[in-house]
mmCIF file of C-alpha atoms in Angstrom:
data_model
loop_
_atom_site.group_PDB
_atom_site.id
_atom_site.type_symbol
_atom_site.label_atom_id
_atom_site.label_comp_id
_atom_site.label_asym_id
_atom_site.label_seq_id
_atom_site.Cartn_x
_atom_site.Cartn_y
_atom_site.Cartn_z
ATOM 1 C CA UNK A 1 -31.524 27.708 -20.438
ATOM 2 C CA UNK A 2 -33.601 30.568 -20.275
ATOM 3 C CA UNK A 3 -36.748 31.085 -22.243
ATOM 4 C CA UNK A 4 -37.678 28.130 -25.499
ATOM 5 C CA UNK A 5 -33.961 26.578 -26.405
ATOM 6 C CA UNK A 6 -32.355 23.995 -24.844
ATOM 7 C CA UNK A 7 -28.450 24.241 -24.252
ATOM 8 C CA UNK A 8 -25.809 21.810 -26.053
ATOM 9 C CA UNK A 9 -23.877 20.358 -23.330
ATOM 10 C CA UNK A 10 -20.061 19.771 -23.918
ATOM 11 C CA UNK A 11 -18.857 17.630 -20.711
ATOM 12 C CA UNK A 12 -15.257 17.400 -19.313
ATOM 13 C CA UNK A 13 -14.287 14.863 -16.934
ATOM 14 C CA UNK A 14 -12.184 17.071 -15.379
ATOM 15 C CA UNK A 15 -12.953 20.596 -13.430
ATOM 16 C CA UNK A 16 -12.168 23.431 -15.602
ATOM 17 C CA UNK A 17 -11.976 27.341 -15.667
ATOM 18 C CA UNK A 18 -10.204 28.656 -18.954
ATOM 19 C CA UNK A 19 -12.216 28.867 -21.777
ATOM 20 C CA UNK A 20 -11.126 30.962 -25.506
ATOM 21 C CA UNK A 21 -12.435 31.190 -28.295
ATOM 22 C CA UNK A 22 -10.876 30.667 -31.995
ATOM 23 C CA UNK A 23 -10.788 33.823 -33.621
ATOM 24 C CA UNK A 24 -9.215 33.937 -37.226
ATOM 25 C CA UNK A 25 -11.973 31.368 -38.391
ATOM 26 C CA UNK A 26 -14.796 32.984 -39.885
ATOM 27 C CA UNK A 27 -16.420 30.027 -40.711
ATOM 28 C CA UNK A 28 -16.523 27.361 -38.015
ATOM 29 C CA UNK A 29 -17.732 28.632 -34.436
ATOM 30 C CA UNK A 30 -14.718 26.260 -31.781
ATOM 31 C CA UNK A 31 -13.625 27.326 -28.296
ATOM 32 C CA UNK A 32 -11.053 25.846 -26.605
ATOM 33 C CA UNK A 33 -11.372 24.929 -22.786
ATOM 34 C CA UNK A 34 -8.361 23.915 -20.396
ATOM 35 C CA UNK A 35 -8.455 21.591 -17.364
ATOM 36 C CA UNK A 36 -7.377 22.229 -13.824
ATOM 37 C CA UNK A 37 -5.899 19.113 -12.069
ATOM 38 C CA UNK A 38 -3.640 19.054 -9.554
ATOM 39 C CA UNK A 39 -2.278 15.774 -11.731
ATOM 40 C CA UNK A 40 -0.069 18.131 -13.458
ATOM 41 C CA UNK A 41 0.715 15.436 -16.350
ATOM 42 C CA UNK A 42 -3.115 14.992 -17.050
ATOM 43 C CA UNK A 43 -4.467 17.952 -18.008
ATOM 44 C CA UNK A 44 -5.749 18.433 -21.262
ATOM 45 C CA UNK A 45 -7.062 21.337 -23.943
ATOM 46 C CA UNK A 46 -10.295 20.705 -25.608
ATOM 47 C CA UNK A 47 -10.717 21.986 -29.230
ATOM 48 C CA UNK A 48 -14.755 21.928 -29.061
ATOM 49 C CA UNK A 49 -16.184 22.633 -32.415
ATOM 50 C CA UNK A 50 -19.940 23.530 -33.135
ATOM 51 C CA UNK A 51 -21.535 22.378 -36.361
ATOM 52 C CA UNK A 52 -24.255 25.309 -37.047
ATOM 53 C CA UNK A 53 -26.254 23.065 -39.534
ATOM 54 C CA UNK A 54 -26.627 19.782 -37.010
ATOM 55 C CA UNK A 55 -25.832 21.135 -33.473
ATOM 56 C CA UNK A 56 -23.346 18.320 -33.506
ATOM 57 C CA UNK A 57 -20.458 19.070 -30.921
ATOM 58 C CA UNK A 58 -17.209 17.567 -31.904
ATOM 59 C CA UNK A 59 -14.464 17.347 -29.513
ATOM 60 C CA UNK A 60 -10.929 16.823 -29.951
ATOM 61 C CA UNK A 61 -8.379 16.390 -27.021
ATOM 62 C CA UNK A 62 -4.589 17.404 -26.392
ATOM 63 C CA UNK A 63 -2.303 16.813 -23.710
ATOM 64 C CA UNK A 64 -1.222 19.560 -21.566
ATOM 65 C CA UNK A 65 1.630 18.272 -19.322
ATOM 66 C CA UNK A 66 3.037 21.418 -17.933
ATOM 67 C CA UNK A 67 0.530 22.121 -15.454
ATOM 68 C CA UNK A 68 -3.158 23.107 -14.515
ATOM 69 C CA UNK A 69 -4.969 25.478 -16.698
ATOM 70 C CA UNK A 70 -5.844 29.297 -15.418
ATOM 71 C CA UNK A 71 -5.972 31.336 -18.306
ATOM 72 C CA UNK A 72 -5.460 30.373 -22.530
ATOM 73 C CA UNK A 73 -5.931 32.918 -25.298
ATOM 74 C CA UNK A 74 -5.905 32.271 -29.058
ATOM 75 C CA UNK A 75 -4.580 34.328 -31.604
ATOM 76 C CA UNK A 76 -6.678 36.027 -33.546
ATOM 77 C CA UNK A 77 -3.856 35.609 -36.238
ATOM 78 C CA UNK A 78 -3.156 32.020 -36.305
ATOM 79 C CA UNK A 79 -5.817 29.218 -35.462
ATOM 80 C CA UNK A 80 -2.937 26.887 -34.714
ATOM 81 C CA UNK A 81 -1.450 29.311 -31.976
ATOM 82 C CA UNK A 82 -2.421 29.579 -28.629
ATOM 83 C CA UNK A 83 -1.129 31.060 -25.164
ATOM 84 C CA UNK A 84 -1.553 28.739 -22.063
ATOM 85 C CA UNK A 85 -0.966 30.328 -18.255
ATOM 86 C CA UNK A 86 -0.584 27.522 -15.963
ATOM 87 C CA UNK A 87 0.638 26.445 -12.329
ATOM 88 C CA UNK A 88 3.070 23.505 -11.476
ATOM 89 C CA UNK A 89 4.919 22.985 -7.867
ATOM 90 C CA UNK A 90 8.821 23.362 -7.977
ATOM 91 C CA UNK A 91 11.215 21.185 -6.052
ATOM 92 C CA UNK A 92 10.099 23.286 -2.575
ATOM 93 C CA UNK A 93 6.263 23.047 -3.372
ATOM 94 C CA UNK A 94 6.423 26.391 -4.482
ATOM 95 C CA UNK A 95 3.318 26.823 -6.888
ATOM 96 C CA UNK A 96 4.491 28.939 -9.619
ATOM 97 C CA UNK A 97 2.846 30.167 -12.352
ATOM 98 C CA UNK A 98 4.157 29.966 -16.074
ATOM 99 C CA UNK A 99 3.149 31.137 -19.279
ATOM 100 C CA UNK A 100 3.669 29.302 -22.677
ATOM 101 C CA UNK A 101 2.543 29.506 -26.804
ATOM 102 C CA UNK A 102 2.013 26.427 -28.166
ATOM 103 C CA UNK A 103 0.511 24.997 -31.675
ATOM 104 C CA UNK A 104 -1.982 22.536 -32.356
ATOM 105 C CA UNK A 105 -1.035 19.729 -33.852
ATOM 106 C CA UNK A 106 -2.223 18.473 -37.710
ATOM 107 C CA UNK A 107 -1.990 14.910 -36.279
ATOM 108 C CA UNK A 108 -1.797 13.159 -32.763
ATOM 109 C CA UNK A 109 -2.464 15.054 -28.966
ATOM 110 C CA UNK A 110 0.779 16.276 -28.053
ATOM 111 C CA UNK A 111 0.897 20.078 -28.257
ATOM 112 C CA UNK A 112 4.369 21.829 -30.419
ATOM 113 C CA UNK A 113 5.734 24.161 -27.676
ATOM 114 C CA UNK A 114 6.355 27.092 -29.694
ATOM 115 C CA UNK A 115 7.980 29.378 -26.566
ATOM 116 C CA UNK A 116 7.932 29.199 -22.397
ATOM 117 C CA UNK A 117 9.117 32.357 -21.029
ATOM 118 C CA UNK A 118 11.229 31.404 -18.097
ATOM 119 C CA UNK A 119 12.062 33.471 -15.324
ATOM 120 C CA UNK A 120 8.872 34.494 -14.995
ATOM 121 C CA UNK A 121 7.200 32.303 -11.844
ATOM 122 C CA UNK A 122 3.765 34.792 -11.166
ATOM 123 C CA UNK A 123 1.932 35.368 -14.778
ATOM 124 C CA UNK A 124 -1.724 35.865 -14.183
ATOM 125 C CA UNK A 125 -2.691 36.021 -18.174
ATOM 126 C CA UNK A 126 -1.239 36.501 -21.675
ATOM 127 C CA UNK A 127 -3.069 38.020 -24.781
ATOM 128 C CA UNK A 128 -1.878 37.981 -27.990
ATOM 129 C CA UNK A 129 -2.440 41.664 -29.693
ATOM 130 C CA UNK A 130 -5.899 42.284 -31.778
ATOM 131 C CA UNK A 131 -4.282 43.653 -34.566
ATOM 132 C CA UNK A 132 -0.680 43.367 -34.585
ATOM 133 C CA UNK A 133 0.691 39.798 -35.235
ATOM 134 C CA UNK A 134 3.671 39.851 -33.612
ATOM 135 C CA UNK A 135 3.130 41.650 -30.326
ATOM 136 C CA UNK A 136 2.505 39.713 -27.329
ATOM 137 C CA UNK A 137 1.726 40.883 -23.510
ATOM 138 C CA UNK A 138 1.889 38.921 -20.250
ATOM 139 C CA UNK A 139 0.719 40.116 -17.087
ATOM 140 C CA UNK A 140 2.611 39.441 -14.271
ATOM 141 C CA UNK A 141 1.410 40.340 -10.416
ATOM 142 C CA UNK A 142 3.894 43.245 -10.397
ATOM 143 C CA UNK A 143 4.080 44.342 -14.254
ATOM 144 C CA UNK A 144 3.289 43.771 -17.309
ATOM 145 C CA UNK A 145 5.637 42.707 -20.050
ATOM 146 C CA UNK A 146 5.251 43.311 -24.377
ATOM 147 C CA UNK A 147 7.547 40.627 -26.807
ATOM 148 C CA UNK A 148 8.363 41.048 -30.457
ATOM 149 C CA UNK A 149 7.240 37.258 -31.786
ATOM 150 C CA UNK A 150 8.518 37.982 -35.148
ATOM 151 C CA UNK A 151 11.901 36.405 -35.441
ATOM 152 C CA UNK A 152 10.992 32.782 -34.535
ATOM 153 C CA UNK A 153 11.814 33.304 -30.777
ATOM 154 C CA UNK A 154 10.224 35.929 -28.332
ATOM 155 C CA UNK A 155 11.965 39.462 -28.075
ATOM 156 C CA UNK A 156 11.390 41.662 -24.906
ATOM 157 C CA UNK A 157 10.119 44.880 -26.626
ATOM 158 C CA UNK A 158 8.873 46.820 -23.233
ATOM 159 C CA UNK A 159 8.324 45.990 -19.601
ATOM 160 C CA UNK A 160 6.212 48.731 -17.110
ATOM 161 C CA UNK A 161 6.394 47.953 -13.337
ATOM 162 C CA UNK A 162 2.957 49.029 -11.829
ATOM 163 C CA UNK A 163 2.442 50.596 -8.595
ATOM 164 C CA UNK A 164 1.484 48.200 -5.907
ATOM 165 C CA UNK A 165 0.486 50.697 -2.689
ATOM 166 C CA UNK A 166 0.154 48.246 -0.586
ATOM 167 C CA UNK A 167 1.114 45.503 -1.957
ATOM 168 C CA UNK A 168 -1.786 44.769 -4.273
ATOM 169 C CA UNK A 169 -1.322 42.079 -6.698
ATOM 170 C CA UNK A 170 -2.647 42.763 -10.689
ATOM 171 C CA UNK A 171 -5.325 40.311 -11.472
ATOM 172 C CA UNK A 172 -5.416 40.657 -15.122
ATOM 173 C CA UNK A 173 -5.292 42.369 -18.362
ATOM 174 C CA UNK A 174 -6.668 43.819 -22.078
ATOM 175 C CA UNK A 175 -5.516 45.149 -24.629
ATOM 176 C CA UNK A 176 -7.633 47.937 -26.194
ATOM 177 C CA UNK A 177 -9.073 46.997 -29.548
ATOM 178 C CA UNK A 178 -9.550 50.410 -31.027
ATOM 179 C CA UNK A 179 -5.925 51.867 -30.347
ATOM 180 C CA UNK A 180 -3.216 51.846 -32.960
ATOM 181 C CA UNK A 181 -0.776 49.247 -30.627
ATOM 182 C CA UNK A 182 -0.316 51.357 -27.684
ATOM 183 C CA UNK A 183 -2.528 51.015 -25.365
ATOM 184 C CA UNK A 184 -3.316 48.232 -22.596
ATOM 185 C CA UNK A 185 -5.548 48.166 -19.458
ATOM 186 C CA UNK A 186 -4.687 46.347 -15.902
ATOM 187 C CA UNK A 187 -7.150 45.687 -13.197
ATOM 188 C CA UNK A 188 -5.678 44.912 -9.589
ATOM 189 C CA UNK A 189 -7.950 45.297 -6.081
ATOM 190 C CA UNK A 190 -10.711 47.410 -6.853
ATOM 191 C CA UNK A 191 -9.173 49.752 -9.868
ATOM 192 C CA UNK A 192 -8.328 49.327 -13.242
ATOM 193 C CA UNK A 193 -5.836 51.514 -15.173
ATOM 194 C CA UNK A 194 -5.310 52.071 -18.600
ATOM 195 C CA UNK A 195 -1.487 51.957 -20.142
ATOM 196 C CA UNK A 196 -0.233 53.842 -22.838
ATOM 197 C CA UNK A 197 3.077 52.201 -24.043
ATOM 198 C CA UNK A 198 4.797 55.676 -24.623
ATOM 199 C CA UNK A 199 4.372 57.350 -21.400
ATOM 200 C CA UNK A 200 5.058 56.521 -17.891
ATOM 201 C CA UNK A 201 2.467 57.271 -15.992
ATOM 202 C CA UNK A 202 -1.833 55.885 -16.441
ATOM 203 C CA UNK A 203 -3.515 57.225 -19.650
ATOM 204 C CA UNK A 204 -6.176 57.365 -17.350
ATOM 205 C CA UNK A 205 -7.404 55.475 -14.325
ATOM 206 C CA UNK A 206 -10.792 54.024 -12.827
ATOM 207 C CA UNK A 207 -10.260 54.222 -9.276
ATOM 208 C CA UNK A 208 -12.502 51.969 -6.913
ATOM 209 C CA UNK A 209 -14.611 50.709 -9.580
ATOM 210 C CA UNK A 210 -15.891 48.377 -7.640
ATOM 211 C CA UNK A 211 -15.980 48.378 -3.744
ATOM 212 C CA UNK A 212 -14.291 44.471 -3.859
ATOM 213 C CA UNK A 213 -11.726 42.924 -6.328
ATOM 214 C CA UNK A 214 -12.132 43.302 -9.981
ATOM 215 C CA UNK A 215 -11.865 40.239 -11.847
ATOM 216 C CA UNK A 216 -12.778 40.998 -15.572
ATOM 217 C CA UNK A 217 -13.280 44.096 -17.708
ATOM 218 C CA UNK A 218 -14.227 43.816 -21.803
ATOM 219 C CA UNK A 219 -14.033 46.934 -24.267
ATOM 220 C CA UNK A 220 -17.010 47.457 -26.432
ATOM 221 C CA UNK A 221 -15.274 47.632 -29.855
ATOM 222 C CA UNK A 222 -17.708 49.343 -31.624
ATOM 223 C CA UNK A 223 -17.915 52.508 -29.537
ATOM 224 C CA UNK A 224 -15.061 53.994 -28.360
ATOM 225 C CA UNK A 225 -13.692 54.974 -25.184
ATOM 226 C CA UNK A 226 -16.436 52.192 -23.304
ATOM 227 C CA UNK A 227 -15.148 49.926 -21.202
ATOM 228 C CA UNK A 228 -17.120 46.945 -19.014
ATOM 229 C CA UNK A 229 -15.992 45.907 -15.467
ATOM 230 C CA UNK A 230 -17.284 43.555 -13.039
ATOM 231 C CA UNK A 231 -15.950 42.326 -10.111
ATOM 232 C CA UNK A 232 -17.011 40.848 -6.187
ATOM 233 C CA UNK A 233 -19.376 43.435 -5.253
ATOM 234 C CA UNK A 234 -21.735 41.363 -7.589
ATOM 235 C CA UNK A 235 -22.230 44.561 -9.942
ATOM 236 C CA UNK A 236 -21.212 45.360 -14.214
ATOM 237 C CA UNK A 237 -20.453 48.457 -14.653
ATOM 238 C CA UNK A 238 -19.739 50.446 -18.058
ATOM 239 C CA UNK A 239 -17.650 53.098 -17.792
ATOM 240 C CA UNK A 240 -16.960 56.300 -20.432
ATOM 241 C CA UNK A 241 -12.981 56.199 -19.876
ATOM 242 C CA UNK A 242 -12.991 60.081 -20.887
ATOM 243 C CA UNK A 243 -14.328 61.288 -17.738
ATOM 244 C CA UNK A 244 -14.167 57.970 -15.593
ATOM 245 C CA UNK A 245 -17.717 58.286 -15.101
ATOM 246 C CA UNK A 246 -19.765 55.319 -14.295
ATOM 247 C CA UNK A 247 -22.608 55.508 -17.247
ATOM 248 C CA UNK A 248 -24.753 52.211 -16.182
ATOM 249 C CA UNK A 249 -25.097 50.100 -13.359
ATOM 250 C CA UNK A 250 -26.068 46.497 -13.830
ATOM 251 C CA UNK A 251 -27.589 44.489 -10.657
ATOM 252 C CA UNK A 252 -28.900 41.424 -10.843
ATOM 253 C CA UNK A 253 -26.148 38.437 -10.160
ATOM 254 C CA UNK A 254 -25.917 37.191 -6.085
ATOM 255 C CA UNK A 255 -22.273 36.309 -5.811
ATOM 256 C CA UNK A 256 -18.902 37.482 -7.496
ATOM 257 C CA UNK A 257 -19.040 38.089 -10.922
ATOM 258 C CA UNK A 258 -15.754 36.648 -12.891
ATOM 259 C CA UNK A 259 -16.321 37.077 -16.487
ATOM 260 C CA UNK A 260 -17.937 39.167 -19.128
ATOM 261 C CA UNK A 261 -18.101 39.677 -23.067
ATOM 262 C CA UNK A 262 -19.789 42.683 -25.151
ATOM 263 C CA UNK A 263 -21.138 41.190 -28.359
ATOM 264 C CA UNK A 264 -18.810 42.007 -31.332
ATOM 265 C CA UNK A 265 -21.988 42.811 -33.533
ATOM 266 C CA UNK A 266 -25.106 44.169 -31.493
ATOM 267 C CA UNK A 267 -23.201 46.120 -28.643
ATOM 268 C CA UNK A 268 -26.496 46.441 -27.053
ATOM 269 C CA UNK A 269 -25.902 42.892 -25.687
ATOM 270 C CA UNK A 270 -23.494 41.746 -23.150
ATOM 271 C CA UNK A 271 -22.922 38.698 -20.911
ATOM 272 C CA UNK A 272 -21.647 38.102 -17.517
ATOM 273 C CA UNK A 273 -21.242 34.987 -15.543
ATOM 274 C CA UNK A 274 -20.868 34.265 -11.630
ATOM 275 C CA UNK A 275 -20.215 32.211 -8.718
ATOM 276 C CA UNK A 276 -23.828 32.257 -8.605
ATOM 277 C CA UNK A 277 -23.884 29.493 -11.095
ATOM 278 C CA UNK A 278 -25.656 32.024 -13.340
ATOM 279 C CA UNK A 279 -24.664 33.872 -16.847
ATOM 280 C CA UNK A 280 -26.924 36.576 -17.619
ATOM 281 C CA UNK A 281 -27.866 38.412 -21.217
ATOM 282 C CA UNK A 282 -27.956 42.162 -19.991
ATOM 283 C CA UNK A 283 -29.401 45.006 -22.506
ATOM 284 C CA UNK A 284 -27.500 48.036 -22.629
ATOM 285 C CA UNK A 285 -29.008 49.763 -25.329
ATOM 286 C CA UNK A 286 -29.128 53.513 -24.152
ATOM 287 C CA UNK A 287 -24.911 53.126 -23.953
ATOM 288 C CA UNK A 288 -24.790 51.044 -27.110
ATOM 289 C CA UNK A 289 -22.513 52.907 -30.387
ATOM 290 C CA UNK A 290 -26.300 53.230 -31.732
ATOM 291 C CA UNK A 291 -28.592 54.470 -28.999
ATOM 292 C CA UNK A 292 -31.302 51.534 -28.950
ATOM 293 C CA UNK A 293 -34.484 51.634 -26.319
ATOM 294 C CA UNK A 294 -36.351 48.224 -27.736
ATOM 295 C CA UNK A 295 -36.024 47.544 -23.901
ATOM 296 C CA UNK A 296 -35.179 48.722 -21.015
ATOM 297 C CA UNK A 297 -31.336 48.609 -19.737
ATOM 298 C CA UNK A 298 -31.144 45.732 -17.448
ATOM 299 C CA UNK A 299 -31.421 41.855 -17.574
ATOM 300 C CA UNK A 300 -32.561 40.446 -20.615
ATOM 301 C CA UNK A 301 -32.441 36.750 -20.263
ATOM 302 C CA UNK A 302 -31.341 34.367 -16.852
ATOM 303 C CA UNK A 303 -29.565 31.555 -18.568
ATOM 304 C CA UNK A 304 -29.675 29.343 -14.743
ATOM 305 C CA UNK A 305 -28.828 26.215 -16.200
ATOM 306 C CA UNK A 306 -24.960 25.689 -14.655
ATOM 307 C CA UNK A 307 -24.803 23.490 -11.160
ATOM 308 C CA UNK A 308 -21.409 25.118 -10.527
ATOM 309 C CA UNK A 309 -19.242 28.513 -10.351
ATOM 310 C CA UNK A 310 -19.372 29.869 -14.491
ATOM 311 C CA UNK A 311 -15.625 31.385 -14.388
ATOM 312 C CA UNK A 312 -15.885 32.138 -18.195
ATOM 313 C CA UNK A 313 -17.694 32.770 -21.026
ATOM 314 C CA UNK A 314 -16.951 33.794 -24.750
ATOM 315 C CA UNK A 315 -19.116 34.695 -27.591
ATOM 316 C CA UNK A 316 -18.945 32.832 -31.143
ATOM 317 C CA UNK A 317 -16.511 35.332 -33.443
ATOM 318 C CA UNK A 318 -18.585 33.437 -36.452
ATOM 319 C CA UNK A 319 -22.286 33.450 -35.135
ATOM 320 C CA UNK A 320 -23.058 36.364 -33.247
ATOM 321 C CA UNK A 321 -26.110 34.706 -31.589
ATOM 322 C CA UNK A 322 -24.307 32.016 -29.800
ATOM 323 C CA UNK A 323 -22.436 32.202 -27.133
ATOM 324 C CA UNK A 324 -20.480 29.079 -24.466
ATOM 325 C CA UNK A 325 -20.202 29.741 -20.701
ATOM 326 C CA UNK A 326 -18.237 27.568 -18.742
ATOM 327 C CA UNK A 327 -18.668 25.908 -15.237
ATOM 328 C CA UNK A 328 -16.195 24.693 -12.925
ATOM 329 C CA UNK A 329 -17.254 21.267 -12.680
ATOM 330 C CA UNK A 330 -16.336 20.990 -16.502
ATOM 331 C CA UNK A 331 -19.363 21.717 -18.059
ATOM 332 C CA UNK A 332 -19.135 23.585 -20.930
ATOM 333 C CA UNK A 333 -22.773 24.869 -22.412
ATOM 334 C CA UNK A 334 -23.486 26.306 -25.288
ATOM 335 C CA UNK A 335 -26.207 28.884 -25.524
ATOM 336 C CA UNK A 336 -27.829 30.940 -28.000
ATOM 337 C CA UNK A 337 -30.044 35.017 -27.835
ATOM 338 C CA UNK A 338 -33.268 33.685 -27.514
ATOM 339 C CA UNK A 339 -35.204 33.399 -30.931
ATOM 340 C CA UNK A 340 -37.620 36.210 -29.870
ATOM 341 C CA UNK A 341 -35.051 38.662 -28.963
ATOM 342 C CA UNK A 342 -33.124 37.903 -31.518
ATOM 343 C CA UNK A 343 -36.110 38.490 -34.512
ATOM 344 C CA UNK A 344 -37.455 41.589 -32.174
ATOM 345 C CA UNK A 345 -33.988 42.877 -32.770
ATOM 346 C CA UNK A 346 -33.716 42.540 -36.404
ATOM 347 C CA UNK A 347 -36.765 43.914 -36.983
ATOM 348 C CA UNK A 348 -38.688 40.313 -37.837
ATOM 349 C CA UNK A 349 -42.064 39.991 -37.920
#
């Protein structure tokens, strides 16, 4: 880990690369990590849960028999509820990929399959909405698709084809935390676009935002109209979506960069993580809601303890200090801001 604390170490047997975090607790800090076996029967979700008070990690395990993990989200709603996107192979070894909400069990490993959406053989992701309970979006490699969860099974509420010149596949999507319900982002090849529900056409559109593929983008909540992006040209950018301007440029990783979180309390802070077996703790203070030079933009802390790819990371919604990254080889580590950044921050002597 970088600088005086040592990481907790949460190890899988299996190789893993979907990692969420629980996010209607406000009291207990858990993420939940999936597995990725081509085993399709034994492939599991991991409840991990972090006692603050003893750094104890406790662990608990549930079967996931429909197929290898890509993507989960939790609802921020619910911490029983949970989306799963996952592969199998059909009857002519066609891999397709599915997309199901499930509950956790009060007893036992087997997972209560709440809804699979069938028809649909190419979901990349699903997110459950920020605010609104009921309203659910999958991304699909051609479109992106809205249900009504309200009356026990899922409605179809609103389904936008996007433009594929060329054939370009979407890789993923967001929803936009600040916007009343309306508003969702894509990212496919080197652009991401941002959705409003009531029109047809982008609410606006970051065009080559990265000279290689995008692979994750994370709005800073507290200030709005800021969006993050990273992608294969190694780089995080932040963007001001008003004029599509790039406002900072963040160098620093030496492979593709798949993930990356803002912190929910001090926006100043954000985390990326890379095929270079590396997360990094960037300050971003001059783009921050509250304008902050205690540094200087740029990395803050090298956290180089992985051995593998880190394909995702999530902050703690309950301690905003800690943070879990995730490696491919099933390691998941759990990391906190440095104690001297962390006081110098605060204002602690």
């Amino acid at each position: 880990m970088g600088e005086e604390e040592i990481s907790l170490i949460y190890g899988l047997e299996l190789q893993a690369r979907s990692l969420a975090v629980e996010l209607a607790e406000n009291e207990v800090t858990r993420f939940m990590v999936g597995t990725q076996t081509l085993k399709t029967a034994n492939n599991q979700i991991h409840v991990v849960e972090i006692n603050d008070e003893t750094t104890v990690i406790n662990g608990q395990v549930y079967n996931h028999p429909a197929g290898e993990l890509w993507h989960l989200h939790w609802s921020p709603h619910d911490s029983l509820m949970f989306s799963s996107t996952f592969s199998n192979v059909d009857d002519e070894t066609n891999v397709l990929n599915k997309c199901a909400i499930w509950t956790l069990p009060h007893s036992g490993q087997e997972l209560e399959e709440v809804a699979q959406f069938k028809g649909y053989d190419n979901v990349k992701m699903s997110v459950f909405h920020p605010t609104e309970k009921e309203k659910f979006a999958m991304v699909c490699e051609n479109k992106f698709v809205v249900w009504d969860l309200g009356n026990g099974s899922p409605k179809e509420v609103f389904e936008r084809i996007v433009d594929q010149k060329g054939h370009t596949k979407i890789t993923g999507g967001k929803w936009n935390p600040q916007e009343s319900g309306a508003h969702l982002c894509t990212f496919q090849d080197t652009n991401v676009k941002g959705w409003d529900l009531r029109s047809p056409t982008p609410a606006w559109s970051l065009d080559q935002a990265h000279s290689y593929l995008v692979r994750d983008v994370d709005y800073n909540r507290n200030r709005c109209h800021t969006l993050a992006s990273c992608g294969d040209d190694c780089l995080v950018n932040i963007w001001d979506l008003r004029n599509a301007s790039t406002m900072l440029k963040l160098t620093g990783h030496s492979h593709w960069v798949w993930s990356l979180r803002y912190n929910h309390l001090q926006d100043e802070l954000l985390l990326s993580s890379s095929s270079d077996a590396r997360v990094i703790l960037w300050w971003v203070g001059s783009v921050a809601s509250e304008p902050n030079d205690r540094y200087p933009d740029g990395k803050l802390v090298d956290f180089s303890d992985h051995e593998d790819s880190v394909y995702r990371l999530e902050w703690s919604n309950v301690d905003p200090w800690l943070f879990a990254a995730l490696s491919y080889d099933g390691r998941l580590l759990i990391d906190r801001v440095p104690r001297k950044h962390k006081y110098n921050i605060l204002d602690i002597s």
